[in-house]
PDB file of C-alpha atoms in Angstrom:
ATOM      1  CA  MET A 935       2.796  27.301   6.530  1.00  0.00           C
ATOM      2  CA  LYS A 936       5.862  26.470   4.266  1.00  0.00           C
ATOM      3  CA  LYS A 937       5.305  23.786   2.666  1.00  0.00           C
ATOM      4  CA  GLY A 938       9.131  22.356   3.802  1.00  0.00           C
ATOM      5  CA  LEU A 939       8.273  23.005   6.909  1.00  0.00           C
ATOM      6  CA  ILE A 940       4.913  20.861   6.754  1.00  0.00           C
ATOM      7  CA  MET A 941       7.232  18.141   5.610  1.00  0.00           C
ATOM      8  CA  ASP A 942       9.445  18.564   8.007  1.00  0.00           C
ATOM      9  CA  THR A 943       6.710  18.279  10.510  1.00  0.00           C
ATOM     10  CA  THR A 944       5.408  15.250   8.854  1.00  0.00           C
ATOM     11  CA  VAL A 945       8.723  13.179   8.844  1.00  0.00           C
ATOM     12  CA  SER A 946       9.192  14.050  12.205  1.00  0.00           C
ATOM     13  CA  LYS A 947       5.805  12.269  13.357  1.00  0.00           C
ATOM     14  CA  LEU A 948       6.576   9.793  11.041  1.00  0.00           C
ATOM     15  CA  ILE A 949       9.804   8.877  12.378  1.00  0.00           C
ATOM     16  CA  LEU A 950       7.686   8.771  15.388  1.00  0.00           C
ATOM     17  CA  LEU A 951       5.200   6.524  14.191  1.00  0.00           C
ATOM     18  CA  LEU A 952       7.890   4.239  12.079  1.00  0.00           C
ATOM     19  CA  GLY A 953       8.585   2.213  15.393  1.00  0.00           C
ATOM     20  CA  LEU A 954       5.273   1.631  16.158  1.00  0.00           C
ATOM     21  CA  LEU A 955       4.442   0.520  12.651  1.00  0.00           C
ATOM     22  CA  ILE A 956       7.005  -1.148  10.585  1.00  0.00           C
ATOM     23  CA  MET A 957       9.366  -3.975  11.913  1.00  0.00           C
ATOM     24  CA  ILE A 958      12.193  -5.280   9.521  1.00  0.00           C
ATOM     25  CA  HIS A 959      13.561  -8.413   9.853  1.00  0.00           C
ATOM     26  CA  ASN A 960      16.921  -8.007   8.570  1.00  0.00           C
ATOM     27  CA  ILE A 961      18.685  -6.232   5.555  1.00  0.00           C
ATOM     28  CA  ARG A 962      20.704  -8.304   3.117  1.00  0.00           C
ATOM     29  CA  TYR A 963      23.010  -6.226   1.062  1.00  0.00           C
ATOM     30  CA  ARG A 964      25.166  -6.442  -2.026  1.00  0.00           C
ATOM     31  CA  VAL A 965      27.652  -4.070  -3.919  1.00  0.00           C
ATOM     32  CA  PHE A 966      30.808  -5.022  -6.213  1.00  0.00           C
ATOM     33  CA  ILE A 967      33.427  -3.595  -6.269  1.00  0.00           C
ATOM     34  CA  TYR A 968      35.191  -3.008 -10.112  1.00  0.00           C
ATOM     35  CA  GLU A 969      38.453  -3.221 -10.677  1.00  0.00           C
ATOM     36  CA  ASN A 970      38.784   1.372 -11.626  1.00  0.00           C
ATOM     37  CA  GLU A 971      37.175   1.152  -7.712  1.00  0.00           C
ATOM     38  CA  ASP A 972      38.746   1.644  -4.670  1.00  0.00           C
ATOM     39  CA  LYS A 973      37.622  -1.006  -2.460  1.00  0.00           C
ATOM     40  CA  ASP A 974      37.960   1.365   1.032  1.00  0.00           C
ATOM     41  CA  GLU A 975      35.983   3.555   0.013  1.00  0.00           C
ATOM     42  CA  VAL A 976      33.133   1.608  -1.915  1.00  0.00           C
ATOM     43  CA  LEU A 977      33.410   0.001   1.946  1.00  0.00           C
ATOM     44  CA  GLU A 978      33.149   3.144   3.490  1.00  0.00           C
ATOM     45  CA  ALA A 979      29.710   4.141   1.374  1.00  0.00           C
ATOM     46  CA  LEU A 980      28.527   0.867   2.784  1.00  0.00           C
ATOM     47  CA  LEU A 981      29.325   1.646   6.203  1.00  0.00           C
ATOM     48  CA  ASN A 982      27.356   4.911   6.052  1.00  0.00           C
ATOM     49  CA  ILE A 983      24.495   3.563   5.010  1.00  0.00           C
ATOM     50  CA  LEU A 984      24.605  -0.217   7.448  1.00  0.00           C
ATOM     51  CA  PRO A 985      27.288   1.454  10.046  1.00  0.00           C
ATOM     52  CA  THR A 986      27.323  -2.056  11.704  1.00  0.00           C
ATOM     53  CA  ALA A 987      28.182  -3.968   8.200  1.00  0.00           C
ATOM     54  CA  GLU A 988      30.202  -7.017   7.983  1.00  0.00           C
ATOM     55  CA  PRO A 989      31.034  -8.123   4.980  1.00  0.00           C
ATOM     56  CA  GLU A 990      32.589 -10.910   2.778  1.00  0.00           C
ATOM     57  CA  VAL A 991      34.230 -10.961   0.000  1.00  0.00           C
ATOM     58  CA  GLU A 992      33.639 -12.963  -2.769  1.00  0.00           C
ATOM     59  CA  GLU A 993      36.372 -12.691  -5.720  1.00  0.00           C
ATOM     60  CA  ALA A 994      34.576 -12.757  -8.962  1.00  0.00           C
ATOM     61  CA  GLU A 995      34.929 -12.303 -13.070  1.00  0.00           C
ATOM     62  CA  GLY A 996      32.547 -10.081 -14.283  1.00  0.00           C
ATOM     63  CA  LEU A 997      30.950  -9.927 -18.373  1.00  0.00           C
ATOM     64  CA  LEU A 998      34.596  -9.340 -20.226  1.00  0.00           C
ATOM     65  CA  LYS A 999      36.610 -10.698 -17.767  1.00  0.00           C
ATOM     66  CA  GLU A1000      37.163  -8.168 -15.420  1.00  0.00           C
ATOM     67  CA  LYS A1001      37.971  -9.020 -11.848  1.00  0.00           C
ATOM     68  CA  MET A1002      35.756  -7.694  -9.154  1.00  0.00           C
ATOM     69  CA  LEU A1003      34.619  -8.651  -5.573  1.00  0.00           C
ATOM     70  CA  ILE A1004      31.740  -8.883  -3.965  1.00  0.00           C
ATOM     71  CA  LEU A1005      30.887  -7.194  -0.727  1.00  0.00           C
ATOM     72  CA  THR A1006      27.562  -9.494   1.189  1.00  0.00           C
ATOM     73  CA  GLY A1007      25.783  -9.193   4.605  1.00  0.00           C
ATOM     74  CA  THR A1008      23.014  -9.425   6.429  1.00  0.00           C
ATOM     75  CA  VAL A1009      21.930  -6.374   9.200  1.00  0.00           C
ATOM     76  CA  SER A1010      19.168  -8.519  11.452  1.00  0.00           C
ATOM     77  CA  LYS A1011      19.242  -6.690  14.831  1.00  0.00           C
ATOM     78  CA  LYS A1012      16.142  -5.226  15.396  1.00  0.00           C
ATOM     79  CA  ARG A1013      17.526  -1.633  16.669  1.00  0.00           C
ATOM     80  CA  GLU A1014      20.026  -1.666  14.030  1.00  0.00           C
ATOM     81  CA  THR A1015      17.653  -2.080  10.824  1.00  0.00           C
ATOM     82  CA  LYS A1016      15.064   0.759  12.490  1.00  0.00           C
ATOM     83  CA  GLU A1017      18.083   2.787  12.867  1.00  0.00           C
ATOM     84  CA  PHE A1018      18.269   2.196   9.250  1.00  0.00           C
ATOM     85  CA  ILE A1019      14.577   2.412   8.301  1.00  0.00           C
ATOM     86  CA  ASN A1020      14.537   5.533  10.382  1.00  0.00           C
ATOM     87  CA  THR A1021      17.794   7.331   8.054  1.00  0.00           C
ATOM     88  CA  LEU A1022      16.073   6.639   5.500  1.00  0.00           C
ATOM     89  CA  ILE A1023      12.917   8.768   5.508  1.00  0.00           C
ATOM     90  CA  GLU A1024      14.832  11.823   7.286  1.00  0.00           C
ATOM     91  CA  SER A1025      17.558  11.293   4.354  1.00  0.00           C
ATOM     92  CA  ILE A1026      15.821  10.868   1.231  1.00  0.00           C
ATOM     93  CA  GLY A1027      14.217  14.409  -0.077  1.00  0.00           C
ATOM     94  CA  GLU A1028      10.001  14.405  -0.442  1.00  0.00           C
ATOM     95  CA  ASP A1029      10.568  13.453  -4.080  1.00  0.00           C
ATOM     96  CA  GLN A1030      11.874  10.432  -3.359  1.00  0.00           C
ATOM     97  CA  LEU A1031       9.456   9.756  -0.817  1.00  0.00           C
ATOM     98  CA  VAL A1032       7.425   9.867  -3.091  1.00  0.00           C
ATOM     99  CA  LYS A1033       8.352   7.850  -5.749  1.00  0.00           C
ATOM    100  CA  LEU A1034       9.555   5.070  -2.916  1.00  0.00           C
ATOM    101  CA  TYR A1035       5.834   5.432  -1.924  1.00  0.00           C
ATOM    102  CA  ASN A1036       4.495   4.919  -5.836  1.00  0.00           C
ATOM    103  CA  ASP A1037       7.072   1.885  -6.969  1.00  0.00           C
ATOM    104  CA  LEU A1038       6.205   0.154  -3.134  1.00  0.00           C
ATOM    105  CA  ASP A1039       3.886  -2.949  -5.825  1.00  0.00           C
ATOM    106  CA  ARG A1040       7.657  -2.332  -8.614  1.00  0.00           C
ATOM    107  CA  LYS A1041       9.955  -3.280  -5.685  1.00  0.00           C
ATOM    108  CA  MET A1042       8.241  -5.311  -3.507  1.00  0.00           C
ATOM    109  CA  ASP A1043       8.933  -9.331  -3.919  1.00  0.00           C
ATOM    110  CA  GLU A1044       5.698 -11.814  -3.832  1.00  0.00           C
ATOM    111  CA  LYS A1045       6.899 -12.891  -0.143  1.00  0.00           C
ATOM    112  CA  GLY A1046       7.144  -9.144   1.277  1.00  0.00           C
ATOM    113  CA  ASN A1047      11.054  -8.390  -0.002  1.00  0.00           C
ATOM    114  CA  LEU A1048      11.136  -4.828  -0.459  1.00  0.00           C
ATOM    115  CA  PHE A1049      14.340  -4.327  -2.730  1.00  0.00           C
ATOM    116  CA  LEU A1050      16.430  -0.852  -2.902  1.00  0.00           C
ATOM    117  CA  ARG A1051      19.656   0.090  -4.304  1.00  0.00           C
ATOM    118  CA  LEU A1052      20.900   3.425  -3.154  1.00  0.00           C
ATOM    119  CA  SER A1053      23.850   5.157  -4.784  1.00  0.00           C
ATOM    120  CA  LYS A1054      27.704   4.240  -4.356  1.00  0.00           C
ATOM    121  CA  GLU A1055      28.776   7.932  -4.890  1.00  0.00           C
ATOM    122  CA  LYS A1056      26.584   9.535  -3.025  1.00  0.00           C
ATOM    123  CA  ALA A1057      26.799   7.174   0.176  1.00  0.00           C
ATOM    124  CA  LEU A1058      30.389   8.186   0.156  1.00  0.00           C
ATOM    125  CA  GLU A1059      28.822  11.040   0.566  1.00  0.00           C
ATOM    126  CA  GLU A1060      27.044  10.807   3.610  1.00  0.00           C
ATOM    127  CA  GLU A1061      23.880  11.700   1.538  1.00  0.00           C
ATOM    128  CA  TRP A1062      21.228   8.661   0.251  1.00  0.00           C
ATOM    129  CA  GLU A1063      19.544   8.095  -2.797  1.00  0.00           C
ATOM    130  CA  ILE A1064      17.088   5.695  -4.081  1.00  0.00           C
ATOM    131  CA  LEU A1065      18.047   4.373  -8.065  1.00  0.00           C
ATOM    132  CA  ASP A1066      16.113   2.788 -10.442  1.00  0.00           C
ATOM    133  CA  GLY A1067      19.937   1.088 -11.835  1.00  0.00           C
ATOM    134  CA  GLY A1068      23.527   2.168 -12.586  1.00  0.00           C
ATOM    135  CA  ASP A1069      25.965   0.794  -9.740  1.00  0.00           C
ATOM    136  CA  SER A1070      24.690   0.519  -6.160  1.00  0.00           C
ATOM    137  CA  ILE A1071      23.850  -0.801  -3.029  1.00  0.00           C
ATOM    138  CA  HIS A1072      21.769  -3.361  -3.757  1.00  0.00           C
ATOM    139  CA  LEU A1073      19.576  -4.121  -0.114  1.00  0.00           C
ATOM    140  CA  LYS A1074      17.119  -6.546   0.352  1.00  0.00           C
ATOM    141  CA  ILE A1075      14.534  -5.543   2.895  1.00  0.00           C
ATOM    142  CA  LYS A1076      12.551  -8.333   4.169  1.00  0.00           C
ATOM    143  CA  ILE A1077       9.810  -6.674   6.373  1.00  0.00           C
ATOM    144  CA  ALA A1078       7.966  -8.331   9.149  1.00  0.00           C
ATOM    145  CA  ALA A1079       4.081  -9.374   7.201  1.00  0.00           C
ATOM    146  CA  TYR A1080       2.297 -11.986   8.895  1.00  0.00           C
ATOM    147  CA  PRO A1081       1.051 -13.633   6.131  1.00  0.00           C
ATOM    148  CA  ALA A1082       4.615 -13.184   4.590  1.00  0.00           C
ATOM    149  CA  LYS A1083       2.793 -11.852   1.627  1.00  0.00           C
ATOM    150  CA  LYS A1084       3.413  -8.860  -1.193  1.00  0.00           C
ATOM    151  CA  GLU A1085       0.037  -7.352  -0.542  1.00  0.00           C
ATOM    152  CA  VAL A1086       0.531  -7.587   3.568  1.00  0.00           C
ATOM    153  CA  ALA A1087       4.014  -6.080   3.288  1.00  0.00           C
ATOM    154  CA  ILE A1088       3.165  -3.754   0.848  1.00  0.00           C
ATOM    155  CA  LYS A1089      -0.028  -2.463   3.295  1.00  0.00           C
ATOM    156  CA  LYS A1090       2.086  -2.587   6.781  1.00  0.00           C
ATOM    157  CA  ILE A1091       4.980  -0.571   4.581  1.00  0.00           C
ATOM    158  CA  SER A1092       2.529   2.094   3.515  1.00  0.00           C
ATOM    159  CA  GLU A1093       1.196   3.319   6.736  1.00  0.00           C
ATOM    160  CA  ILE A1094       4.540   5.058   7.481  1.00  0.00           C
ATOM    161  CA  PHE A1095       3.566   7.558   5.036  1.00  0.00           C
ATOM    162  CA  PRO A1096       2.378  10.097   5.439  1.00  0.00           C
ATOM    163  CA  GLU A1097      -1.103  11.259   3.627  1.00  0.00           C
ATOM    164  CA  ASN A1098       0.204  14.457   1.651  1.00  0.00           C
ATOM    165  CA  ILE A1099       2.427  11.482  -0.050  1.00  0.00           C
ATOM    166  CA  LYS A1100      -0.262   9.023  -1.094  1.00  0.00           C
ATOM    167  CA  LYS A1101      -1.800  11.534  -2.870  1.00  0.00           C
ATOM    168  CA  ASP A1102       0.537  12.882  -4.499  1.00  0.00           C
TER     169      ASP A1102
END
C-alpha cells in the first residue's frame, strides 16, 4: 500500500471520529487588513476558512501611523465549528498535521485555547496553510475540555491524531 493511500485512509477515519472525540466551544478570529491590501479579497479569504463568519470591522492605526482595518468575530455553532475542524484536518498536508501535533503544547494556552494562524494568501486560493507568524488569519479555538486546563485540552485534541502522526 502506498504512503499517500495510507494517509488518505487515516484522514478519512480521523474525520469520521472527529465529531465523537472533540468538541469546540467556539472559534474567535482576527484578521488585519493593511492599506496595501484589498478589503474584499481579505474578507473572501476569511470566508473561505469560516464561511459563516460575520466580522465586525474596526479601524486602527499601526505603529508607523498607517491605517488598517481589523476584522473580528466568533463562530460558535456546533455544526460550524465541527465543519471547520474537519476541513482543517482534510485540507492540511501530512507534514503540517505532524507539525501541528508536535506544536500542540506551544500553541495551547493554560485555559485550553488552541491558537492557529492560517495564511491569508493561501486562504484566498481556497487552500489552508498553518503559519507560525506573519500576515495571517488569527484563530483562537476553545477546546471543550473538563476541567478547562491545558493538559486536559491537549489530551483531548491529541485523540484525533492518527497513531502514525504521533510517532513522527
